[in-house]
GROMACS .gro file of C-alpha atoms in nm:
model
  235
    1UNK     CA    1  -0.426  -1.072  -1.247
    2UNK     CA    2  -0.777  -1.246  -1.319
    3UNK     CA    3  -0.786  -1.362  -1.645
    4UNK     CA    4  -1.052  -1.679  -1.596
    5UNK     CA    5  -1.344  -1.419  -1.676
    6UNK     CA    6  -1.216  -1.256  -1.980
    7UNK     CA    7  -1.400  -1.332  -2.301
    8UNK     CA    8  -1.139  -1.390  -2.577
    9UNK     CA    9  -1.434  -1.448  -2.843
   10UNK     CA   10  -1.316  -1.524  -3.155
   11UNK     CA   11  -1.051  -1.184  -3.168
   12UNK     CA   12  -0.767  -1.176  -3.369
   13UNK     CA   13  -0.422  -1.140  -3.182
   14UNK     CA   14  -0.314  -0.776  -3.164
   15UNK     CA   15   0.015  -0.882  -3.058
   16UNK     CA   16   0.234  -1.215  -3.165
   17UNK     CA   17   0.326  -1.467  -2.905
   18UNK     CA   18   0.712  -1.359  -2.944
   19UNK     CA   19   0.652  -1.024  -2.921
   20UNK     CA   20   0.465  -1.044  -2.643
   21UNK     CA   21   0.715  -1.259  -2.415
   22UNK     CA   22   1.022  -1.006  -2.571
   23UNK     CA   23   0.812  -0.685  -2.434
   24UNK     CA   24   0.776  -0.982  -2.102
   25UNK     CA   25   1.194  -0.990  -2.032
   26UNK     CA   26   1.280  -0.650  -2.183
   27UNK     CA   27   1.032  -0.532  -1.842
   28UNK     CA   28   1.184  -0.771  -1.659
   29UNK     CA   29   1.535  -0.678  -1.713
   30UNK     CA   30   1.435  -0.294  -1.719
   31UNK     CA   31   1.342  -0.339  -1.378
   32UNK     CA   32   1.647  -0.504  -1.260
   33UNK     CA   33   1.883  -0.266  -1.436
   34UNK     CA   34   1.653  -0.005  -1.214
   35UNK     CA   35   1.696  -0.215  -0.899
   36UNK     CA   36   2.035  -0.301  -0.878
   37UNK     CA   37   2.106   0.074  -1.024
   38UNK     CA   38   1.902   0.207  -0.701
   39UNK     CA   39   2.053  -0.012  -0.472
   40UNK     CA   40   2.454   0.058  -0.583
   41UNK     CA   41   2.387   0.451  -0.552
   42UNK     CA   42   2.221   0.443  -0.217
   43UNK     CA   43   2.481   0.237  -0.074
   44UNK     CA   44   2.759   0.454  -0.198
   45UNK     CA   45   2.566   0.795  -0.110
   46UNK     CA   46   2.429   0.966   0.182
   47UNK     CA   47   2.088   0.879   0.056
   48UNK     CA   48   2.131   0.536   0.245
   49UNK     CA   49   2.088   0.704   0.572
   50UNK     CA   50   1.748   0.811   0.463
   51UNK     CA   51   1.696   0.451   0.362
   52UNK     CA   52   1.772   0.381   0.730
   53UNK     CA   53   1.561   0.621   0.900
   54UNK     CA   54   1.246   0.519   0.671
   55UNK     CA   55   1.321   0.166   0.639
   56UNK     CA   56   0.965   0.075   0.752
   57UNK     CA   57   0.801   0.324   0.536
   58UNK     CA   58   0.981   0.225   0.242
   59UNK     CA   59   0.874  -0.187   0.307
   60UNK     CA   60   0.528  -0.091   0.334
   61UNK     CA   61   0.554   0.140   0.023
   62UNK     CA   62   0.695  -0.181  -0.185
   63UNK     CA   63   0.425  -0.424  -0.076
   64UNK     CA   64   0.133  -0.159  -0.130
   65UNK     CA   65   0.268  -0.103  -0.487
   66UNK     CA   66   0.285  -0.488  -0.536
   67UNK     CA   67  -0.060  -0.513  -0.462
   68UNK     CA   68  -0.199  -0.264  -0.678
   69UNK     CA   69  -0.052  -0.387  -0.971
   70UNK     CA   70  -0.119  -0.673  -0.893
   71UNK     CA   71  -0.471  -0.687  -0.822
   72UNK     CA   72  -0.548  -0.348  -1.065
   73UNK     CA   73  -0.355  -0.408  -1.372
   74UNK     CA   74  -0.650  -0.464  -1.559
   75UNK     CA   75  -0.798  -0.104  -1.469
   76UNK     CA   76  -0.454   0.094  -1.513
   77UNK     CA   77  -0.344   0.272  -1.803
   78UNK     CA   78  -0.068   0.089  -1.999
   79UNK     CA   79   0.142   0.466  -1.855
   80UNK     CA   80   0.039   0.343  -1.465
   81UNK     CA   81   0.052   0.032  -1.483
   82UNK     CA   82   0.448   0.068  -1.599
   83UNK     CA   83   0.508   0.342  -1.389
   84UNK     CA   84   0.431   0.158  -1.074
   85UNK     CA   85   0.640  -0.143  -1.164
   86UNK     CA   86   0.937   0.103  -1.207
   87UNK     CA   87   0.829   0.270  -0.910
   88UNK     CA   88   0.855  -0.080  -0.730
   89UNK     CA   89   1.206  -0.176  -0.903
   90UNK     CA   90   1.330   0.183  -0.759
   91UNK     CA   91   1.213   0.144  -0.390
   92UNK     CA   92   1.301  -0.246  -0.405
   93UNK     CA   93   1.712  -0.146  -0.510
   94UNK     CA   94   1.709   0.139  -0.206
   95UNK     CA   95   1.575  -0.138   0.051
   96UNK     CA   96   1.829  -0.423  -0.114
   97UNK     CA   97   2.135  -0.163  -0.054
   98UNK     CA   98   2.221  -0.301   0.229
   99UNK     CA   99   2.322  -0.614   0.042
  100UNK     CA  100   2.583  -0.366  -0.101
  101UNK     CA  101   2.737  -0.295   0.185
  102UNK     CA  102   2.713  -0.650   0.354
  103UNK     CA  103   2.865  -0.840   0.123
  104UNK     CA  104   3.188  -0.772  -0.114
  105UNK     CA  105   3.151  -0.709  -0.487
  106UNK     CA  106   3.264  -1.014  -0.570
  107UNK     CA  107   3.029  -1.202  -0.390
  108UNK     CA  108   2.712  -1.016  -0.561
  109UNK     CA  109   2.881  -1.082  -0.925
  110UNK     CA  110   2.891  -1.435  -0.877
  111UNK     CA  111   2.550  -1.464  -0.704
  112UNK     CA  112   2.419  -1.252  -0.985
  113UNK     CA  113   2.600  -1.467  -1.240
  114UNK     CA  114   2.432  -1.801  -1.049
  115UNK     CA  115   2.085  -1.677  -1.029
  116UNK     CA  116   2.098  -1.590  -1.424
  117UNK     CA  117   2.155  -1.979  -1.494
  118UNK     CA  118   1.910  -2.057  -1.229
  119UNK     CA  119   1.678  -1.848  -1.364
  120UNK     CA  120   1.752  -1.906  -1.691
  121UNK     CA  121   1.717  -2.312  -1.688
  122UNK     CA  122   1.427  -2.312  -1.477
  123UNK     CA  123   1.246  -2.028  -1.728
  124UNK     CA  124   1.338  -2.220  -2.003
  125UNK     CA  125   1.216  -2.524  -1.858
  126UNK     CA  126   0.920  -2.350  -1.810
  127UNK     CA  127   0.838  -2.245  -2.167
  128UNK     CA  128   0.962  -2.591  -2.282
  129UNK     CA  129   0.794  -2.844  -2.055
  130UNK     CA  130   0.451  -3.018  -2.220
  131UNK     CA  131   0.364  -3.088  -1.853
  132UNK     CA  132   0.130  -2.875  -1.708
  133UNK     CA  133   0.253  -2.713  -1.378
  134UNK     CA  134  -0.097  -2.559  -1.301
  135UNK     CA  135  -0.086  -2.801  -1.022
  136UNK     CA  136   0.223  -2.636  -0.831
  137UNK     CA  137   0.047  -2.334  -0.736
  138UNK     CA  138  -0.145  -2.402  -0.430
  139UNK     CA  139   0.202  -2.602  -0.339
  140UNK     CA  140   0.423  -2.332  -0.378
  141UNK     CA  141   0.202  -2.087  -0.221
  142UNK     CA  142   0.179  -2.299   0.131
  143UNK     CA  143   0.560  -2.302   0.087
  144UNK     CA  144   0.573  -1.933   0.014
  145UNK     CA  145   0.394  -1.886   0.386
  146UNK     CA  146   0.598  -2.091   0.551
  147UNK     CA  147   0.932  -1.919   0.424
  148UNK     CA  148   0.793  -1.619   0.562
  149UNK     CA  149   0.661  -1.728   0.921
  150UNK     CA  150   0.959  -1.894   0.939
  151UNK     CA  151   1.204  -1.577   0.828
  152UNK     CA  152   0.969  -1.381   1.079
  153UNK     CA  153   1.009  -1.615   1.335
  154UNK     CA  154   1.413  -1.627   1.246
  155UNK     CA  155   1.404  -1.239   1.292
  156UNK     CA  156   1.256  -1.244   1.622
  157UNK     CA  157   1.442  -1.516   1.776
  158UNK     CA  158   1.788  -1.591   1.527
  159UNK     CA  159   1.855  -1.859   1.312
  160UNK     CA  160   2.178  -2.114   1.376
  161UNK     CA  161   2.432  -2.182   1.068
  162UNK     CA  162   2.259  -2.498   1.002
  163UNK     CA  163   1.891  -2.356   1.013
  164UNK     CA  164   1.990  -2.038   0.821
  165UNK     CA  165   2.171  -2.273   0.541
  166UNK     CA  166   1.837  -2.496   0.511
  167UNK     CA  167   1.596  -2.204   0.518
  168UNK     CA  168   1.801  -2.045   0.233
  169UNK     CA  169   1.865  -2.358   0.008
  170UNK     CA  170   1.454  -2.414   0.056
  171UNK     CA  171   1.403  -2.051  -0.033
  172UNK     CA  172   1.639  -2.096  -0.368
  173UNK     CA  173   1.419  -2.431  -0.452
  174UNK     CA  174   1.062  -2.252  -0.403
  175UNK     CA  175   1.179  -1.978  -0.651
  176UNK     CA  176   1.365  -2.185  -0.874
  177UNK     CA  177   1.019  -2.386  -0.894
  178UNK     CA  178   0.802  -2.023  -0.919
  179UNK     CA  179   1.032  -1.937  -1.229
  180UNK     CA  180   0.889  -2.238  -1.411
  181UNK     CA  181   0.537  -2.212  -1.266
  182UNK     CA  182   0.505  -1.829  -1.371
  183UNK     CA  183   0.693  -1.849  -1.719
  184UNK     CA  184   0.467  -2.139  -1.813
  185UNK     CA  185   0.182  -1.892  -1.675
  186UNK     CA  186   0.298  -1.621  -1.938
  187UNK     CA  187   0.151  -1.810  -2.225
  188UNK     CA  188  -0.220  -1.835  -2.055
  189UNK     CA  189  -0.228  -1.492  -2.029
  190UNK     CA  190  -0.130  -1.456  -2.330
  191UNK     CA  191  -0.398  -1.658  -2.457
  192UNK     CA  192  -0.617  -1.487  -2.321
  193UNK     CA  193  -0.553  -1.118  -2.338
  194UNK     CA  194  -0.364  -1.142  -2.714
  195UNK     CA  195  -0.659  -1.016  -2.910
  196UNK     CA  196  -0.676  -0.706  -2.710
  197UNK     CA  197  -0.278  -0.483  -2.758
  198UNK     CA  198  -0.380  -0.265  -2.466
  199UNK     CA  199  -0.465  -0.552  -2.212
  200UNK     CA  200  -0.155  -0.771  -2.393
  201UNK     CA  201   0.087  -0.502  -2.277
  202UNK     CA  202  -0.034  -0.450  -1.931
  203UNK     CA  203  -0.025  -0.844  -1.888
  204UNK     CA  204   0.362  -0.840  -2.059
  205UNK     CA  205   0.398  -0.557  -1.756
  206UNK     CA  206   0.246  -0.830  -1.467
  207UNK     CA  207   0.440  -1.055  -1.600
  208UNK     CA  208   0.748  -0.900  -1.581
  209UNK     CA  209   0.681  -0.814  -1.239
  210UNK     CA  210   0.610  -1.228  -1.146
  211UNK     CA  211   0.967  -1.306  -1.302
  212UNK     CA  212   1.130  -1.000  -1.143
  213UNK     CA  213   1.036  -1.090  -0.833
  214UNK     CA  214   1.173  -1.452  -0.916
  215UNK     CA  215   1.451  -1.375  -1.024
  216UNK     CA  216   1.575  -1.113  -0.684
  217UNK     CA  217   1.440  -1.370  -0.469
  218UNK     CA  218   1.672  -1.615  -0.620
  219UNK     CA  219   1.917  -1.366  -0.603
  220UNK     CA  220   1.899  -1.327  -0.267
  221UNK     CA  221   1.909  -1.613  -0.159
  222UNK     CA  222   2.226  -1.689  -0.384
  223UNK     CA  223   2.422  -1.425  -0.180
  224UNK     CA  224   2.296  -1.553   0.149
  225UNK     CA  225   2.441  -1.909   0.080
  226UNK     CA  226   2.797  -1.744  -0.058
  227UNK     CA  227   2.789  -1.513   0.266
  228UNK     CA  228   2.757  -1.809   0.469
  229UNK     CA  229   2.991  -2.045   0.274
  230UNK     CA  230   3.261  -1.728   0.317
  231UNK     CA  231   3.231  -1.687   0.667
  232UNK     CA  232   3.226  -2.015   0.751
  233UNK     CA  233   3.503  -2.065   0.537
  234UNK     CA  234   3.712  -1.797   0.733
  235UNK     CA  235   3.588  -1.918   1.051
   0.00000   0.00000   0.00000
């Protein structure tokens, strides 16, 4: 979302600060309640073998909807621009069901538990901090990159126990760092979009969707490590 060539003028804000990072989480945590919601009733219902069959489809859907709100927030209705994040969250939980099926109950409450304090610290860090983490972003992009050639690469060829412990624990870091970067991020867009309630709420919406995608991606990585941990624990 470009906000460097917004005029902000001398406007009043149409929305406070703390309402505008509550409308931020309750998003956030709409669209988890919608993924994990999603993912639980595919995996328990025939729908998963339509999952299956359109698995491909599906991915392609996700990204394509992450990219338009992404890049055309700004020229959305506040309606679209919401109903394309829940859009996402709902495709996202029918591609995660596998997860459901992979790994016991157990093991996603306690990786759902972990990522919350994860997630929560680093957020609150985030908010906190009077250091300016502007300068992450190019780093955590390159690392970004290189998590996926190397989960590509992994696909195609298999990862080790060792290699698939390391890629995950560097995966958990990079997000745990993103949660920081992009909450710290929420109050610049605030700042600039706050005298304007229309353009406030769709930027409460984008960021929702940065800290969604946070927090699963911490998630997932949580349940990878526990998977492994079990298995090599009954191994």
């Amino acid at each position: 979302m470009d906000y460097n060539n917004y005029n902000r003028g001398y406007a009043e804000p149409a929305m406070t600060s703390a309402d505008y990072m509550s409308r931020t989480y309750r998003w956030m945590a709409c669209g988890l309640l919608v993924t994990f919601a999603a993912a639980f009733v595919t995996a328990t219902t025939p729908l998963l073998y339509v999952v299956n069959s359109l698995y491909l489809l599906f991915t392609i859907a996700e990204l394509a909807l992450v990219f338009v709100l992404s890049s055309r927030v700004q020229n959305m209705s506040v309606g679209a621009a919401r109903g394309v994040f829940l859009v996402y969250a709902l495709l996202n939980g029918m591609v995660l069901s596998y997860y459901f099926i992979a790994f016991s109950v157990s093991t996603l409450v306690l990786a759902f538990l972990a990522t919350s304090v994860y997630f929560g610290l680093m957020a609150a860090y985030g908010a906190t901090t009077h250091k300016d983490l502007s300068g992450w972003g190019p780093k955590l992009m390159m690392a970004l990159v290189a998590l996926l050639i190397t989960g590509f690469v992994g696909m195609l060829f298999g990862m080790g126990f060792g290699s698939t412990v390391l890629y995950s624990g560097i995966g958990l870091v990079v997000f745990m760092l993103l949660t920081a970067y992009d909450t710290q991020k929420l109050s610049q867009l605030y700042s600039y979009y706050a005298g304007d309630s229309e353009l406030a709420e769709k930027a409460s919406i984008y960021g929702a969707l940065t800290l969604y995608l946070d927090f699963i991606n911490i998630f997932l990585y949580v349940v990878r490590l526990l998977g492994l941990n079990s298995r090599n624990s009954r191994s």
